[in-house]
Amino acid sequence: MNVIYIDCLDALQTMAKSGASAAAVALDTEFDRSKTFYPKLGLIQLVYSNQPDKQYLIDPVALSPQDIAEQSGLAELFSDEQVVKVLHACTEDIEVLLHHLGLRNKKKPFCHLFDTQVAAAFLNMGAQISYRDLIRHFEGLELSKDETRSNWMRRPLTPQQIEYAAKDVKYLLPCYEQLVEELRCKERLSWVLEDSQRFVSACQKAEEIDRYYLKFQQGWNLDQQQVSLLQHLCVWREETARRMDTPRTHIVKDGSLFEIAEKQPHSVKGLLKLTSLRGKSRDIRHMKQFAHQILDQVQVLEDRLDETKEHAANSEGCEHEAPRPIERPLDRDLKAVFKECKECVVRIAQDKALPPERLLSKSELRRFVASYAHHLSTHEPLVISSTMRGWRYAILYEPIVVVLDRYRSQLIEQYE
């Protein structure tokens, strides 16, 4: 291997000039987020198509994010539609690069992305083939996994870490070339590019923290006050985790958050008696640390509800918008519609030689059914997600709608 370690501005600028004429670049990152909310970038690895024998390793511990973004030419490279960016299982790499290099708010921070894991799935090599298995398939090589969980923030990096990191990008471009050839034969290259680019949109879109509570599927039978508290607690935890740059689970875990919303304890003693904390000393320590902030959230919501009731009694307008209800499970007779829709997806996936979960996920199917039911019950235009608007529309829309139309009345009743 020909590894070039970049830890100063001169080397960074030289690398930028060397890759200026590349038609493609292989990318990977090493990072750590075990103790932080935001991932900590430990290394950026890349190989330019015009220099396939050189593996560049950029050290983000030695270089500032601003220097890397501006002096390496990476910001321009990432947004250049003429240069293919080749990654494997790219979601976390994209997320850490967007955050570390300050690119999240750019209009087009990444263009012309090619995810080799997605490409392999569309060639029926498995829904989520590992990089190691991909290299074994195309290059006949066995890569080591020994450094996967090593400390990428410690300096200096060991020779073993540097070799591991360099190999993570060394073989990406040869695999990419073979994947593209096979995809073109099957006329699926556009599928890969479309799905790869969707990862960027998902990473770039800031999560609406006031909707996090909707992920608690077991909360469908909570009353309005409990749902409101759950929403407030989720917002508080998210803001706290981001401000302190600590994982959500180091504040309050989901199970305890739900139990607080359900039982609404009014004292530290009540919080520490939660069933979800039994025998979990670390979670108990976290609960003690944030107990008074949690109790403040409970009290603030109760005060708001009392204020609303008082104004209502005096016929004054002081209403706070009620949170969106958590979607309840399907009625027994409606479970059949999802079963039939999933079977429909599986049949089409088998016909196309695709993994069913790559063709359409369960959550995407549920989203489409809900949108279609809303369309039926309100007669408003059908809202179709970006996933279903793409190449999937041509092969999935009509077969799924045929199934849904047989359950028209039940869908209207369920989602009205």
Short mmCIF file of C-alpha atoms in Angstrom, two decimals:
data_model
loop_
_atom_site.label_atom_id
_atom_site.label_comp_id
_atom_site.label_asym_id
_atom_site.label_seq_id
_atom_site.Cartn_x
_atom_site.Cartn_y
_atom_site.Cartn_z
CA MET A 1 0.00 0.00 0.00
CA ASN A 2 0.98 3.62 -0.51
CA VAL A 3 -0.45 5.42 2.53
CA ILE A 4 -0.14 9.21 2.70
CA TYR A 5 -0.94 10.58 6.15
CA ILE A 6 -2.29 14.15 6.12
CA ASP A 7 -1.80 16.10 9.37
CA CYS A 8 -0.69 19.56 8.18
CA LEU A 9 -2.01 22.25 5.83
CA ASP A 10 0.72 21.83 3.22
CA ALA A 11 -0.04 18.13 2.83
CA LEU A 12 -3.77 18.89 2.72
CA GLN A 13 -3.34 21.41 -0.10
CA THR A 14 -1.05 19.07 -2.05
CA MET A 15 -3.65 16.32 -1.78
CA ALA A 16 -6.35 18.70 -3.07
CA LYS A 17 -4.31 19.50 -6.19
CA SER A 18 -3.59 15.82 -6.81
CA GLY A 19 -7.27 14.87 -6.83
CA ALA A 20 -8.53 17.85 -8.83
CA SER A 21 -9.05 15.81 -12.03
CA ALA A 22 -10.54 12.68 -10.43
CA ALA A 23 -13.78 11.30 -11.88
CA ALA A 24 -14.53 9.33 -8.69
CA VAL A 25 -13.35 9.18 -5.10
CA ALA A 26 -13.66 6.37 -2.56
CA LEU A 27 -14.49 7.58 0.95
CA ASP A 28 -14.65 6.20 4.46
CA THR A 29 -14.45 7.54 8.00
CA GLU A 30 -13.50 6.30 11.44
CA PHE A 31 -15.35 7.90 14.35
CA ASP A 32 -16.53 7.43 17.92
CA ARG A 33 -19.90 8.32 19.46
CA SER A 34 -20.01 6.01 22.46
CA LYS A 35 -19.96 8.87 24.98
CA THR A 36 -21.27 11.79 22.95
CA PHE A 37 -24.46 12.85 21.17
CA TYR A 38 -22.58 14.00 18.09
CA PRO A 39 -20.06 11.63 16.49
CA LYS A 40 -16.38 12.49 16.97
CA LEU A 41 -14.48 12.18 13.71
CA GLY A 42 -11.21 10.29 14.08
CA LEU A 43 -10.08 9.85 10.46
CA ILE A 44 -11.10 10.49 6.86
CA GLN A 45 -9.83 8.00 4.28
CA LEU A 46 -10.01 8.53 0.53
CA VAL A 47 -8.67 7.27 -2.78
CA TYR A 48 -8.91 9.27 -6.02
CA SER A 49 -9.70 7.46 -9.25
CA ASN A 50 -6.80 9.21 -11.00
CA GLN A 51 -4.41 7.94 -8.28
CA PRO A 52 -5.79 4.50 -7.40
CA ASP A 53 -2.51 3.39 -5.82
CA LYS A 54 -2.53 6.11 -3.12
CA GLN A 55 -4.57 5.97 0.09
CA TYR A 56 -4.92 9.38 1.75
CA LEU A 57 -5.64 9.44 5.49
CA ILE A 58 -6.70 12.87 6.80
CA ASP A 59 -6.24 13.47 10.52
CA PRO A 60 -9.16 15.58 11.89
CA VAL A 61 -7.58 15.57 15.35
CA ALA A 62 -4.53 17.46 14.05
CA LEU A 63 -6.45 19.63 11.57
CA SER A 64 -9.42 21.90 12.23
CA PRO A 65 -12.80 21.21 10.57
CA GLN A 66 -12.59 24.55 8.76
CA ASP A 67 -9.14 23.75 7.34
CA ILE A 68 -10.26 20.34 6.15
CA ALA A 69 -13.40 21.74 4.52
CA GLU A 70 -11.64 24.67 2.83
CA GLN A 71 -8.03 23.60 2.22
CA SER A 72 -8.60 20.00 1.16
CA GLY A 73 -11.09 20.82 -1.56
CA LEU A 74 -13.45 18.24 -0.05
CA ALA A 75 -16.43 20.59 0.27
CA GLU A 76 -16.27 21.36 -3.46
CA LEU A 77 -15.55 17.73 -4.31
CA PHE A 78 -18.54 16.45 -2.35
CA SER A 79 -20.93 18.86 -4.11
CA ASP A 80 -19.45 18.31 -7.60
CA GLU A 81 -22.05 16.47 -9.68
CA GLN A 82 -19.36 15.25 -12.10
CA VAL A 83 -17.43 13.33 -9.44
CA VAL A 84 -18.82 10.04 -8.10
CA LYS A 85 -18.48 9.60 -4.34
CA VAL A 86 -18.17 5.89 -3.54
CA LEU A 87 -18.91 4.69 0.01
CA HIS A 88 -20.09 1.49 1.66
CA ALA A 89 -23.10 1.69 4.01
CA CYS A 90 -22.76 5.44 3.85
CA THR A 91 -25.35 6.77 6.33
CA GLU A 92 -23.06 7.22 9.35
CA ASP A 93 -20.15 8.45 7.22
CA ILE A 94 -22.37 11.11 5.64
CA GLU A 95 -23.75 12.13 9.03
CA VAL A 96 -20.34 12.59 10.63
CA LEU A 97 -18.91 14.48 7.63
CA LEU A 98 -21.90 16.82 7.41
CA HIS A 99 -21.63 17.61 11.11
CA HIS A 100 -17.85 17.84 11.46
CA LEU A 101 -17.23 19.88 8.32
CA GLY A 102 -20.22 22.16 8.84
CA LEU A 103 -21.92 21.16 5.58
CA ARG A 104 -25.38 20.29 6.89
CA ASN A 105 -26.98 23.57 5.79
CA LYS A 106 -25.49 23.60 2.30
CA LYS A 107 -28.07 23.24 -0.45
CA LYS A 108 -26.28 20.27 -2.04
CA PRO A 109 -23.56 19.05 0.34
CA PHE A 110 -23.21 15.66 -1.42
CA CYS A 111 -23.98 14.93 -5.06
CA HIS A 112 -23.62 11.79 -7.20
CA LEU A 113 -23.30 9.34 -4.34
CA PHE A 114 -22.84 5.61 -4.94
CA ASP A 115 -23.34 3.24 -2.00
CA THR A 116 -21.76 -0.15 -2.70
CA GLN A 117 -23.97 -1.88 -0.12
CA VAL A 118 -27.11 -0.66 -1.89
CA ALA A 119 -25.61 -1.64 -5.25
CA ALA A 120 -24.85 -5.15 -4.03
CA ALA A 121 -28.42 -5.52 -2.74
CA PHE A 122 -29.80 -4.64 -6.18
CA LEU A 123 -27.63 -7.43 -7.57
CA ASN A 124 -29.21 -9.84 -5.06
CA MET A 125 -26.09 -10.16 -2.89
CA GLY A 126 -28.02 -9.63 0.35
CA ALA A 127 -29.85 -6.67 1.86
CA GLN A 128 -26.88 -5.44 3.92
CA ILE A 129 -23.68 -7.08 2.76
CA SER A 130 -20.64 -6.12 4.83
CA TYR A 131 -17.61 -4.41 3.30
CA ARG A 132 -15.55 -7.44 4.26
CA ASP A 133 -17.87 -9.80 2.36
CA LEU A 134 -18.00 -7.44 -0.61
CA ILE A 135 -14.20 -7.47 -0.90
CA ARG A 136 -14.15 -11.24 -0.51
CA HIS A 137 -16.67 -11.55 -3.35
CA PHE A 138 -15.02 -9.21 -5.84
CA GLU A 139 -11.33 -9.27 -4.86
CA GLY A 140 -10.97 -12.69 -3.24
CA LEU A 141 -9.30 -11.12 -0.19
CA GLU A 142 -9.91 -11.61 3.52
CA LEU A 143 -9.76 -8.35 5.48
CA SER A 144 -9.08 -8.21 9.20
CA LYS A 145 -11.72 -6.87 11.63
CA ASP A 146 -9.30 -6.50 14.56
CA GLU A 147 -9.27 -2.69 14.62
CA THR A 148 -13.00 -2.11 14.06
CA ARG A 149 -13.64 -0.94 17.62
CA SER A 150 -10.24 0.50 18.45
CA ASN A 151 -9.79 4.05 19.76
CA TRP A 152 -9.64 6.31 16.69
CA MET A 153 -9.32 9.51 18.75
CA ARG A 154 -6.04 8.53 20.44
CA ARG A 155 -2.78 9.69 18.89
CA PRO A 156 -0.54 8.46 17.49
CA LEU A 157 -2.51 5.83 15.60
CA THR A 158 -0.89 2.41 15.58
CA PRO A 159 0.53 0.88 12.38
CA GLN A 160 -2.28 -1.69 12.58
CA GLN A 161 -4.93 1.06 12.68
CA ILE A 162 -3.38 2.86 9.71
CA GLU A 163 -3.24 -0.34 7.67
CA TYR A 164 -6.85 -1.18 8.56
CA ALA A 165 -8.06 2.31 7.66
CA ALA A 166 -6.21 2.35 4.34
CA LYS A 167 -7.64 -1.02 3.32
CA ASP A 168 -11.14 0.30 4.04
CA VAL A 169 -10.86 2.44 0.89
CA LYS A 170 -8.16 0.69 -1.14
CA TYR A 171 -10.57 -1.77 -2.78
CA LEU A 172 -13.71 0.38 -3.01
CA LEU A 173 -13.10 1.74 -6.51
CA PRO A 174 -12.36 -1.66 -8.11
CA CYS A 175 -15.57 -3.00 -6.52
CA TYR A 176 -17.47 0.06 -7.72
CA GLU A 177 -16.35 -0.50 -11.31
CA GLN A 178 -17.50 -4.12 -11.27
CA LEU A 179 -20.80 -3.23 -9.61
CA VAL A 180 -21.51 -0.52 -12.19
CA GLU A 181 -20.90 -2.94 -15.04
CA GLU A 182 -23.36 -5.48 -13.64
CA LEU A 183 -25.93 -2.82 -12.75
CA ARG A 184 -25.89 -1.42 -16.26
CA CYS A 185 -26.57 -4.88 -17.64
CA LYS A 186 -29.65 -5.11 -15.39
CA GLU A 187 -30.61 -1.44 -15.98
CA ARG A 188 -30.49 -0.69 -12.25
CA LEU A 189 -27.70 1.88 -11.97
CA SER A 190 -30.23 4.72 -11.64
CA TRP A 191 -31.90 2.83 -8.77
CA VAL A 192 -28.64 2.81 -6.81
CA LEU A 193 -27.90 6.48 -7.44
CA GLU A 194 -31.43 7.47 -6.41
CA ASP A 195 -31.40 5.45 -3.19
CA SER A 196 -27.85 6.53 -2.31
CA GLN A 197 -28.76 10.19 -2.68
CA ARG A 198 -31.78 9.70 -0.44
CA PHE A 199 -29.41 8.92 2.45
CA VAL A 200 -27.96 12.42 2.14
CA SER A 201 -31.40 14.01 2.35
CA ALA A 202 -32.23 11.95 5.42
CA CYS A 203 -28.98 12.91 7.17
CA GLN A 204 -29.30 16.57 6.20
CA LYS A 205 -32.86 16.91 7.41
CA ALA A 206 -32.92 17.99 11.03
CA GLU A 207 -35.13 15.74 13.13
CA GLU A 208 -38.19 17.51 14.49
CA ILE A 209 -37.62 17.00 18.19
CA ASP A 210 -41.24 17.77 19.08
CA ARG A 211 -42.25 14.64 17.11
CA TYR A 212 -39.81 12.23 18.77
CA TYR A 213 -42.55 11.01 21.13
CA LEU A 214 -44.41 9.48 18.17
CA LYS A 215 -41.75 6.73 18.11
CA PHE A 216 -43.25 5.29 21.31
CA GLN A 217 -45.66 2.89 19.63
CA GLN A 218 -46.84 1.55 22.99
CA GLY A 219 -48.17 5.02 23.85
CA TRP A 220 -51.30 4.79 21.71
CA ASN A 221 -53.52 4.23 24.75
CA LEU A 222 -52.14 7.09 26.88
CA ASP A 223 -54.56 9.89 27.62
CA GLN A 224 -54.00 13.39 26.25
CA GLN A 225 -52.25 14.64 29.40
CA GLN A 226 -49.87 11.68 29.42
CA VAL A 227 -49.08 12.13 25.72
CA SER A 228 -48.42 15.85 26.29
CA LEU A 229 -46.03 15.03 29.11
CA LEU A 230 -44.26 12.41 27.01
CA GLN A 231 -43.82 14.97 24.22
CA HIS A 232 -42.43 17.57 26.65
CA LEU A 233 -40.05 15.07 28.24
CA CYS A 234 -38.75 13.99 24.82
CA VAL A 235 -38.10 17.60 23.79
CA TRP A 236 -36.36 18.34 27.10
CA ARG A 237 -34.16 15.23 26.82
CA GLU A 238 -33.23 16.00 23.19
CA GLU A 239 -32.29 19.60 23.95
CA THR A 240 -30.32 18.50 27.02
CA ALA A 241 -28.47 15.75 25.14
CA ARG A 242 -27.48 18.14 22.35
CA ARG A 243 -26.43 20.91 24.73
CA MET A 244 -24.32 18.54 26.85
CA ASP A 245 -23.19 16.50 23.82
CA THR A 246 -24.05 13.27 25.60
CA PRO A 247 -26.09 10.24 24.45
CA ARG A 248 -29.81 10.29 25.18
CA THR A 249 -29.43 7.10 27.23
CA HIS A 250 -27.01 8.93 29.58
CA ILE A 251 -29.89 11.19 30.58
CA VAL A 252 -33.02 9.02 30.65
CA LYS A 253 -33.70 5.85 28.70
CA ASP A 254 -36.85 5.48 26.63
CA GLY A 255 -38.43 2.99 29.02
CA SER A 256 -38.11 5.32 32.00
CA LEU A 257 -39.27 8.33 29.97
CA PHE A 258 -42.44 6.48 29.02
CA GLU A 259 -43.06 5.32 32.58
CA ILE A 260 -42.71 8.88 33.90
CA ALA A 261 -45.29 10.10 31.38
CA GLU A 262 -47.60 7.25 32.39
CA LYS A 263 -47.30 7.56 36.19
CA GLN A 264 -46.43 11.27 36.52
CA PRO A 265 -44.46 11.06 39.80
CA HIS A 266 -44.15 14.28 41.85
CA SER A 267 -41.04 13.55 43.91
CA VAL A 268 -37.49 12.26 43.55
CA LYS A 269 -38.52 9.28 45.64
CA GLY A 270 -41.29 8.52 43.16
CA LEU A 271 -38.88 8.75 40.24
CA LEU A 272 -36.44 6.33 41.84
CA LYS A 273 -39.24 3.77 42.35
CA LEU A 274 -39.81 3.39 38.61
CA THR A 275 -40.01 -0.25 37.55
CA SER A 276 -37.68 0.44 34.62
CA LEU A 277 -34.86 1.40 37.04
CA ARG A 278 -34.85 -1.75 39.16
CA GLY A 279 -31.37 -3.22 39.45
CA LYS A 280 -29.85 -0.66 37.06
CA SER A 281 -27.39 1.36 39.12
CA ARG A 282 -26.12 3.47 36.22
CA ASP A 283 -29.65 4.46 35.17
CA ILE A 284 -30.45 5.33 38.79
CA ARG A 285 -27.38 7.64 38.92
CA HIS A 286 -28.55 9.38 35.75
CA MET A 287 -32.07 9.74 37.16
CA LYS A 288 -30.75 11.34 40.36
CA GLN A 289 -28.67 13.78 38.29
CA PHE A 290 -31.64 14.98 36.24
CA ALA A 291 -34.47 14.35 38.71
CA HIS A 292 -35.31 17.98 39.45
CA GLN A 293 -35.32 18.94 35.77
CA ILE A 294 -37.70 16.05 35.05
CA LEU A 295 -40.00 17.03 37.90
CA ASP A 296 -39.98 20.60 36.57
CA GLN A 297 -41.32 19.28 33.25
CA VAL A 298 -44.13 17.46 35.07
CA GLN A 299 -45.00 20.59 37.05
CA VAL A 300 -44.86 22.94 34.05
CA LEU A 301 -47.31 20.77 32.14
CA GLU A 302 -49.69 20.53 35.10
CA ASP A 303 -49.60 24.32 35.54
CA ARG A 304 -50.38 24.77 31.87
CA LEU A 305 -53.32 22.39 32.04
CA ASP A 306 -54.67 24.14 35.16
CA GLU A 307 -54.34 27.48 33.36
CA THR A 308 -56.26 26.13 30.37
CA LYS A 309 -59.06 24.77 32.61
CA GLU A 310 -59.31 28.06 34.48
CA HIS A 311 -59.64 30.09 31.30
CA ALA A 312 -62.12 27.60 29.89
CA ALA A 313 -64.28 28.02 33.01
CA ASN A 314 -64.17 31.78 32.54
CA SER A 315 -64.94 31.36 28.81
CA GLU A 316 -61.61 32.91 27.89
CA GLY A 317 -59.44 31.61 25.06
CA CYS A 318 -56.28 30.05 26.45
CA GLU A 319 -55.98 26.73 24.70
CA HIS A 320 -52.70 25.03 24.00
CA GLU A 321 -52.54 22.89 20.92
CA ALA A 322 -52.99 19.23 21.77
CA PRO A 323 -50.19 16.91 20.61
CA ARG A 324 -50.82 14.62 17.70
CA PRO A 325 -52.08 11.24 19.02
CA ILE A 326 -49.74 8.26 18.82
CA GLU A 327 -51.01 5.94 16.12
CA ARG A 328 -52.88 2.99 17.57
CA PRO A 329 -52.21 -0.59 16.43
CA LEU A 330 -54.21 -1.94 13.55
CA ASP A 331 -57.58 -3.42 14.26
CA ARG A 332 -57.60 -7.19 14.08
CA ASP A 333 -59.40 -7.34 10.75
CA LEU A 334 -57.06 -4.74 9.27
CA LYS A 335 -53.90 -6.70 10.02
CA ALA A 336 -54.80 -8.71 6.96
CA VAL A 337 -54.26 -5.68 4.72
CA PHE A 338 -50.65 -5.30 5.85
CA LYS A 339 -50.07 -9.00 5.52
CA GLU A 340 -51.38 -8.94 1.95
CA CYS A 341 -49.39 -5.81 1.11
CA LYS A 342 -46.20 -7.35 2.50
CA GLU A 343 -46.84 -10.53 0.54
CA CYS A 344 -47.31 -8.38 -2.55
CA VAL A 345 -43.94 -6.69 -1.92
CA VAL A 346 -42.25 -10.05 -1.37
CA ARG A 347 -43.65 -11.45 -4.64
CA ILE A 348 -42.42 -8.46 -6.61
CA ALA A 349 -39.02 -8.61 -4.88
CA GLN A 350 -38.67 -12.28 -5.80
CA ASP A 351 -39.65 -11.52 -9.38
CA LYS A 352 -36.99 -8.78 -9.53
CA ALA A 353 -34.40 -10.87 -7.62
CA LEU A 354 -34.21 -8.28 -4.83
CA PRO A 355 -34.19 -8.53 -1.02
CA PRO A 356 -37.78 -7.58 0.04
CA GLU A 357 -36.54 -5.25 2.80
CA ARG A 358 -34.50 -3.30 0.24
CA LEU A 359 -37.48 -3.02 -2.09
CA LEU A 360 -39.75 -1.48 0.57
CA SER A 361 -39.35 -1.40 4.34
CA LYS A 362 -42.18 -2.09 6.75
CA SER A 363 -42.21 1.54 7.91
CA GLU A 364 -42.41 2.83 4.33
CA LEU A 365 -45.27 0.44 3.59
CA ARG A 366 -47.12 1.61 6.70
CA ARG A 367 -46.57 5.25 5.70
CA PHE A 368 -47.96 4.62 2.23
CA VAL A 369 -51.03 2.80 3.59
CA ALA A 370 -51.73 5.64 6.03
CA SER A 371 -51.40 8.23 3.25
CA TYR A 372 -53.67 6.25 0.97
CA ALA A 373 -56.28 5.84 3.73
CA HIS A 374 -56.14 9.58 4.42
CA HIS A 375 -56.66 10.20 0.71
CA LEU A 376 -59.69 7.89 0.69
CA SER A 377 -61.32 9.43 3.75
CA THR A 378 -60.70 13.11 2.93
CA HIS A 379 -60.58 13.05 -0.89
CA GLU A 380 -57.46 15.19 -0.64
CA PRO A 381 -54.62 14.54 -3.13
CA LEU A 382 -52.56 11.47 -2.28
CA VAL A 383 -49.26 12.37 -0.59
CA ILE A 384 -46.55 9.97 -1.67
CA SER A 385 -43.18 9.82 0.11
CA SER A 386 -39.96 10.42 -1.81
CA THR A 387 -39.22 6.70 -1.59
CA MET A 388 -42.41 5.74 -3.40
CA ARG A 389 -42.13 8.59 -5.90
CA GLY A 390 -38.94 7.18 -7.34
CA TRP A 391 -38.25 4.02 -9.32
CA ARG A 392 -40.38 1.99 -6.90
CA TYR A 393 -43.55 3.75 -8.04
CA ALA A 394 -43.55 2.02 -11.42
CA ILE A 395 -43.37 -1.48 -9.96
CA LEU A 396 -45.14 -1.15 -6.58
CA TYR A 397 -47.88 1.46 -6.71
CA GLU A 398 -50.59 -0.33 -8.69
CA PRO A 399 -50.18 -3.81 -7.09
CA ILE A 400 -50.36 -2.34 -3.56
CA VAL A 401 -53.33 -0.09 -4.38
CA VAL A 402 -55.23 -3.10 -5.75
CA VAL A 403 -54.88 -4.70 -2.30
CA LEU A 404 -55.79 -1.51 -0.43
CA ASP A 405 -58.92 -0.86 -2.46
CA ARG A 406 -60.36 -4.16 -1.24
CA TYR A 407 -60.21 -2.74 2.32
CA ARG A 408 -61.47 0.73 1.47
CA SER A 409 -64.16 1.04 4.19
CA GLN A 410 -61.95 -0.42 6.96
CA LEU A 411 -59.05 1.88 6.08
CA ILE A 412 -61.27 4.94 6.22
CA GLU A 413 -62.58 3.92 9.63
CA GLN A 414 -59.10 3.17 11.00
CA TYR A 415 -57.44 6.40 9.87
CA GLU A 416 -60.28 8.91 9.76
#
